[in-house]
mmCIF file of C-alpha atoms in Angstrom:
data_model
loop_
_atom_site.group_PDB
_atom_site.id
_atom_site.type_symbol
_atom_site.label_atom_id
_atom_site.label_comp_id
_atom_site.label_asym_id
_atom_site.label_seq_id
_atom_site.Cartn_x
_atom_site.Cartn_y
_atom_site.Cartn_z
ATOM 1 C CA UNK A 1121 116.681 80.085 138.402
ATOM 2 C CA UNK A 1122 118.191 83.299 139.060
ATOM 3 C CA UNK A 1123 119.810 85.545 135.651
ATOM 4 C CA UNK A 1124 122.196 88.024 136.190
ATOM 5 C CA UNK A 1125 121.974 91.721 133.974
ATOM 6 C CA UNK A 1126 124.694 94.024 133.850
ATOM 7 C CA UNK A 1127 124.417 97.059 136.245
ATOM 8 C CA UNK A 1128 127.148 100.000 134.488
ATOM 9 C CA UNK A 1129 128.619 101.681 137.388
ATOM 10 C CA UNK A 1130 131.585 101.310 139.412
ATOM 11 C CA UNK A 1131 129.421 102.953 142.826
ATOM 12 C CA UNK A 1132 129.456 100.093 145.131
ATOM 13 C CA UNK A 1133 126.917 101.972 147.280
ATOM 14 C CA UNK A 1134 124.955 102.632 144.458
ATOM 15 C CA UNK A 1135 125.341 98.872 144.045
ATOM 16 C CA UNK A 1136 124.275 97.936 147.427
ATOM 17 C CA UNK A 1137 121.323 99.830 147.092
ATOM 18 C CA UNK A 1138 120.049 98.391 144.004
ATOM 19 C CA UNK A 1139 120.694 94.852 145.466
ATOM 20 C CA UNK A 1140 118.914 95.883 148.263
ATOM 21 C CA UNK A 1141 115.594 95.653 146.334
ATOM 22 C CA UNK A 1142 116.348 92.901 143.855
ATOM 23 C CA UNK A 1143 113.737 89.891 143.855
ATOM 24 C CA UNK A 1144 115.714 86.392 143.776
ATOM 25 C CA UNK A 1145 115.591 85.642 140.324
ATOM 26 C CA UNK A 1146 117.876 88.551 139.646
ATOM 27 C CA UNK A 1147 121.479 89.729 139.854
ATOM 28 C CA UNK A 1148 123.453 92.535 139.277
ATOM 29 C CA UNK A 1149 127.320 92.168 138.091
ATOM 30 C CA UNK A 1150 129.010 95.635 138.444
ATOM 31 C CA UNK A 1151 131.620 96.890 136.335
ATOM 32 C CA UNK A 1152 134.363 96.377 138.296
ATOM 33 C CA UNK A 1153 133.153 92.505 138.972
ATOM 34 C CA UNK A 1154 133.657 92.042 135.124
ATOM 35 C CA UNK A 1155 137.249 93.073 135.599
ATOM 36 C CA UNK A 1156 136.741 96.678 133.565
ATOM 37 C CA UNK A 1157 138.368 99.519 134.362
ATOM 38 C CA UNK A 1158 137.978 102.401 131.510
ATOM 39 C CA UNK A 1159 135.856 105.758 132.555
ATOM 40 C CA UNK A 1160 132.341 105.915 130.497
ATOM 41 C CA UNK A 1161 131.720 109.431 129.473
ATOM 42 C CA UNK A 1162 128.791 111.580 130.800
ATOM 43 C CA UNK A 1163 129.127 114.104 128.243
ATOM 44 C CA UNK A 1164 125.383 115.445 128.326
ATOM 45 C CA UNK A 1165 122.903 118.144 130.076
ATOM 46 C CA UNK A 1166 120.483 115.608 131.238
ATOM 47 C CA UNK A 1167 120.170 112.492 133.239
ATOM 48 C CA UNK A 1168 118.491 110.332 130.844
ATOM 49 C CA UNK A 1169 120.829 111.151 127.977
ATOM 50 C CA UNK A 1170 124.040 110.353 130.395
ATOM 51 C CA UNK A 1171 122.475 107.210 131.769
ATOM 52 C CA UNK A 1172 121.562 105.899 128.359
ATOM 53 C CA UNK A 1173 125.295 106.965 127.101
ATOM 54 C CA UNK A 1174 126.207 104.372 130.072
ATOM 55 C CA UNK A 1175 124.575 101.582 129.261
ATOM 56 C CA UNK A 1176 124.238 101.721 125.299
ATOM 57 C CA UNK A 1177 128.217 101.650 125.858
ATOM 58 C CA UNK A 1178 127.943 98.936 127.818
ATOM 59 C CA UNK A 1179 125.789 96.370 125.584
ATOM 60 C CA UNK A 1180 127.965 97.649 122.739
ATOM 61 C CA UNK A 1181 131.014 96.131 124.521
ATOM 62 C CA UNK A 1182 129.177 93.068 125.961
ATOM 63 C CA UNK A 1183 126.145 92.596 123.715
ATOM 64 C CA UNK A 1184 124.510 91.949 127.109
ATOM 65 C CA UNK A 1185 121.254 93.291 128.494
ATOM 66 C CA UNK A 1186 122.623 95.691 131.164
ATOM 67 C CA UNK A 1187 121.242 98.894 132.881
ATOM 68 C CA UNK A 1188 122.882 102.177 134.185
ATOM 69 C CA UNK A 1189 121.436 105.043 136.504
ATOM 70 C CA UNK A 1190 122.499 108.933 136.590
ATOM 71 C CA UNK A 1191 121.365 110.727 139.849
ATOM 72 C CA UNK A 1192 121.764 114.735 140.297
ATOM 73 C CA UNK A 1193 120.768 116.570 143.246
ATOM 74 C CA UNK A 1194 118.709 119.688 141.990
ATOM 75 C CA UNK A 1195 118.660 122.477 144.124
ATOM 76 C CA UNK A 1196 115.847 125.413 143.550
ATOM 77 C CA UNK A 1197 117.183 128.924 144.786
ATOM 78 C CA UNK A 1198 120.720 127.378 143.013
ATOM 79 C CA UNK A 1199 118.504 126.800 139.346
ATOM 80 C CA UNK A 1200 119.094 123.549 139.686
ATOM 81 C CA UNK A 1201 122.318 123.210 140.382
ATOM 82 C CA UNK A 1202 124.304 120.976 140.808
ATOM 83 C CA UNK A 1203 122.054 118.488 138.809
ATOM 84 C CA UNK A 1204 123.502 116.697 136.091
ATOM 85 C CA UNK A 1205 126.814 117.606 137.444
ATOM 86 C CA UNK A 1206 126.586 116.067 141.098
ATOM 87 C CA UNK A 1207 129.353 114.354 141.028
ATOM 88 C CA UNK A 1208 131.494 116.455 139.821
ATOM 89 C CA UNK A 1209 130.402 119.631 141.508
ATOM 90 C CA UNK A 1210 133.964 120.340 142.883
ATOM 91 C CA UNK A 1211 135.921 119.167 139.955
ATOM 92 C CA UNK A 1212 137.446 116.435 138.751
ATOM 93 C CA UNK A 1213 138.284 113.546 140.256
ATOM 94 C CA UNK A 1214 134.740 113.661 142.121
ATOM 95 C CA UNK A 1215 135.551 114.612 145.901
ATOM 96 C CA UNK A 1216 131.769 113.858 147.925
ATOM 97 C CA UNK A 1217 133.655 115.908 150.854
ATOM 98 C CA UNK A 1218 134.433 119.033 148.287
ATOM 99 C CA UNK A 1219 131.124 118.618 147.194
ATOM 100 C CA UNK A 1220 129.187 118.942 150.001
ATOM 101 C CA UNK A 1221 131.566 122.346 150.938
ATOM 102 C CA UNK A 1222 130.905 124.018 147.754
ATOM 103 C CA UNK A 1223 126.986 123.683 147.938
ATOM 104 C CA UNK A 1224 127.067 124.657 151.624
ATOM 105 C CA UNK A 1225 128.779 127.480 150.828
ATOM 106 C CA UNK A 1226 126.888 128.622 147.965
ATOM 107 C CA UNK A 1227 123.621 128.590 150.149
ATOM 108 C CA UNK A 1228 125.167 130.027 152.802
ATOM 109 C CA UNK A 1229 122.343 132.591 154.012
ATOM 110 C CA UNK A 1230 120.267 131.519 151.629
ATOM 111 C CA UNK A 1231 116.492 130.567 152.986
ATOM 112 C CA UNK A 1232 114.739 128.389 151.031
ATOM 113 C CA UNK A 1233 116.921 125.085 150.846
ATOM 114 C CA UNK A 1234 114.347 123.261 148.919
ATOM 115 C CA UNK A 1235 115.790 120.390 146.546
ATOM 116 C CA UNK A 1236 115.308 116.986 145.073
ATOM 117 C CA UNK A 1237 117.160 113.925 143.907
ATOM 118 C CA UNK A 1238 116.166 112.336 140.081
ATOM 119 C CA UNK A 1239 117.266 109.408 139.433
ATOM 120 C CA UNK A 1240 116.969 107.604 135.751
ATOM 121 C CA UNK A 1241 117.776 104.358 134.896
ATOM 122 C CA UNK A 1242 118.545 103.379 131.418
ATOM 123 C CA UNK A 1243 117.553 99.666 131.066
ATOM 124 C CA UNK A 1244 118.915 97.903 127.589
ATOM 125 C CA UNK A 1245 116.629 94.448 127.281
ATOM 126 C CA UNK A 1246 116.143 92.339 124.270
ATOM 127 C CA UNK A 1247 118.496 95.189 122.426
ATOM 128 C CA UNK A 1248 115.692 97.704 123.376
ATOM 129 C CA UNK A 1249 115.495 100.432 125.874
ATOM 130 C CA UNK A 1250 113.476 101.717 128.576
ATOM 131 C CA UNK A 1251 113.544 104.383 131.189
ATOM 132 C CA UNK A 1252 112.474 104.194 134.567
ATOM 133 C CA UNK A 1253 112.598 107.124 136.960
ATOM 134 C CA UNK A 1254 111.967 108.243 140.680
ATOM 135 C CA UNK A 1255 112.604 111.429 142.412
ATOM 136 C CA UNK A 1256 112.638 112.520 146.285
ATOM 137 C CA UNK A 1257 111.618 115.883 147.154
ATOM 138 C CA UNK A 1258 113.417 117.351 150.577
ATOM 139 C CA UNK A 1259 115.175 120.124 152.188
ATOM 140 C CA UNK A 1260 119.359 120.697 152.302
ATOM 141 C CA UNK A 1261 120.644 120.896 155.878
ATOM 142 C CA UNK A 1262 122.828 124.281 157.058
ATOM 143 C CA UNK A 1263 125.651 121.176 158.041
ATOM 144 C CA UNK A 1264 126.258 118.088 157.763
ATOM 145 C CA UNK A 1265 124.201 115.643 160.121
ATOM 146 C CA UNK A 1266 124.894 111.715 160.714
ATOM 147 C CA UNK A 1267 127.597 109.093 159.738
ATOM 148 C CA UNK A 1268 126.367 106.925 157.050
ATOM 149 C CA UNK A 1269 125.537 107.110 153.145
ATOM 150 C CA UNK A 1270 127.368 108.562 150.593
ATOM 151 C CA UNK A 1271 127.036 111.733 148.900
ATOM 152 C CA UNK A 1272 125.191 114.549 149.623
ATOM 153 C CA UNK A 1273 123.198 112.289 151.990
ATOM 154 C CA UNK A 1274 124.581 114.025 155.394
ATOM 155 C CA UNK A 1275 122.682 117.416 153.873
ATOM 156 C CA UNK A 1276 119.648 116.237 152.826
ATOM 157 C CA UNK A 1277 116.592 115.380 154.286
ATOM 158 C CA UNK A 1278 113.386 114.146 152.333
ATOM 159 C CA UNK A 1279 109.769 115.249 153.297
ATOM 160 C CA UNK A 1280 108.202 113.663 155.821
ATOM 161 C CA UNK A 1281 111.499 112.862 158.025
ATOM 162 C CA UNK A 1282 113.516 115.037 159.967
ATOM 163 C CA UNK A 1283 116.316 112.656 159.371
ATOM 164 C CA UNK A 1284 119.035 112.975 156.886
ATOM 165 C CA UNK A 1285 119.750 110.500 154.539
ATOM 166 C CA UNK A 1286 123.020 109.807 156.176
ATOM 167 C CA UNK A 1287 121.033 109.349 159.731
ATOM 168 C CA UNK A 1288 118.963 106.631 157.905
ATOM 169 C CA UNK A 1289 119.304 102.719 157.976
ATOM 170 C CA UNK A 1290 119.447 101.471 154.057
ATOM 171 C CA UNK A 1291 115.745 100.186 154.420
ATOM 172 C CA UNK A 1292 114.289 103.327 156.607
ATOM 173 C CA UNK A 1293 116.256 105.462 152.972
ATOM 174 C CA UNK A 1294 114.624 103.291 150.747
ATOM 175 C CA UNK A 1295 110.909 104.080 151.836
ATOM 176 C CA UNK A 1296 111.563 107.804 150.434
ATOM 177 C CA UNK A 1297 114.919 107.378 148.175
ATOM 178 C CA UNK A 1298 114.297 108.613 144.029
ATOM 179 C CA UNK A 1299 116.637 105.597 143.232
ATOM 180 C CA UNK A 1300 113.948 102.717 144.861
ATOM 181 C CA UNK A 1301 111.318 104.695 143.095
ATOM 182 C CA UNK A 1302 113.246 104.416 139.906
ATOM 183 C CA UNK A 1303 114.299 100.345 140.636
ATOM 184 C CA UNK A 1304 110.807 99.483 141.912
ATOM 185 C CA UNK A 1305 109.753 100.454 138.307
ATOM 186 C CA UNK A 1306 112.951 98.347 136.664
ATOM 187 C CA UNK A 1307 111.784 95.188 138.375
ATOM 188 C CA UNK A 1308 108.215 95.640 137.651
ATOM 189 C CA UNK A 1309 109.357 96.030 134.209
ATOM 190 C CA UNK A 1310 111.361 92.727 134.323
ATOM 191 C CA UNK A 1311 108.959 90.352 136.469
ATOM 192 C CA UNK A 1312 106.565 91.376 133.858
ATOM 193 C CA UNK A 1313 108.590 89.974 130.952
ATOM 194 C CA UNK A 1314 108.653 86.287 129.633
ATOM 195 C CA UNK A 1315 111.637 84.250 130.977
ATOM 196 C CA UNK A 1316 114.856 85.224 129.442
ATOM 197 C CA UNK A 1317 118.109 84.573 128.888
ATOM 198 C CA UNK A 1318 121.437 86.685 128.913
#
């Protein structure tokens, strides 16, 4: 018997990721599978605050359990930046392409390129929550390397490869990637819990 949760994002990749590591008793319905449309604010400084704001909005809508995730890319001789605001680095709408130009431009000369990805996911369950997390440590590129992923993953590569994200098959990404860390964790959580239903 398989039960499907509520995954708050409209990121198909971000989707496709997630499914990647999901055992068969559980799906994932995205928000634009259940037909909705409106923008959910991110309005805070942190990850786990935005990624709660997600999916607190979502079971308030739905009065289903659901789950969200916020990711930043944190970059050391930038203080961090772009972090919480990733996605919007450039400006609104988010532009992955502007993105990626305005942090190789702001390290341009710069020598340490030292950075990670967080991810935390916000999991609403039983009209409780719980936060999961996982974070990759790794190194920005001087230019953009390979043709797959999405993101900053043509710029970054994690410790222990000297392959970008983008140069990586979805399973070779997952054996380093902060967001498997983080959904290992989630299913854990949930093949841990009593059967349930909605």
């Amino acid at each position: 018997m398989s039960t499907t949760i509520i995954f708050a994002t409209y990121n198909q990749s971000k989707a496709a990721e997630i499914r990647s590591r999901l055992p068969a008793f559980l799906q994932i319905q995205t928000l634009a599978e259940l037909g909705m449309q409106e923008d959910i604010p991110e309005p805070y400084d942190n990850l786990k605050e935005n990624a709660a704001a997600k999916s607190q909005t979502i079971h308030r809508l739905y009065h289903q359990n659901c789950f969200s995730e916020d990711t930043g890319l944190f970059v050391l001789a930038l203080h961090g930046a772009p972090g919480v605001h990733s996605a919007r680095y450039a400006g609104i709408p988010p532009d992955n392409n502007a993105n990626i130009e305005k942090l190789l431009h702001h390290l341009q000369g710069v020598e340490n390129r030292q950075a990670y990805f967080q991810t935390v996911i916000s999991l609403i369950f039983h009209d409780q929550e719980f936060f999961f997390e996982g974070i990759c440590s790794g190194q920005i590129t001087s230019e953009r390397i390979g043709d797959k992923g999405f993101g900053y993953d043509s710029i970054f590569i994690p410790d222990g490869s000297n392959k970008t994200f983008w140069e990586m098959e979805l399973a070779e990404k997952n054996f380093y990637s902060h967001r498997r860390k983080a959904t290992d964790q989630f299913i854990t959580f949930l093949q841990n819990q009593p059967v349930w239903n909605g």
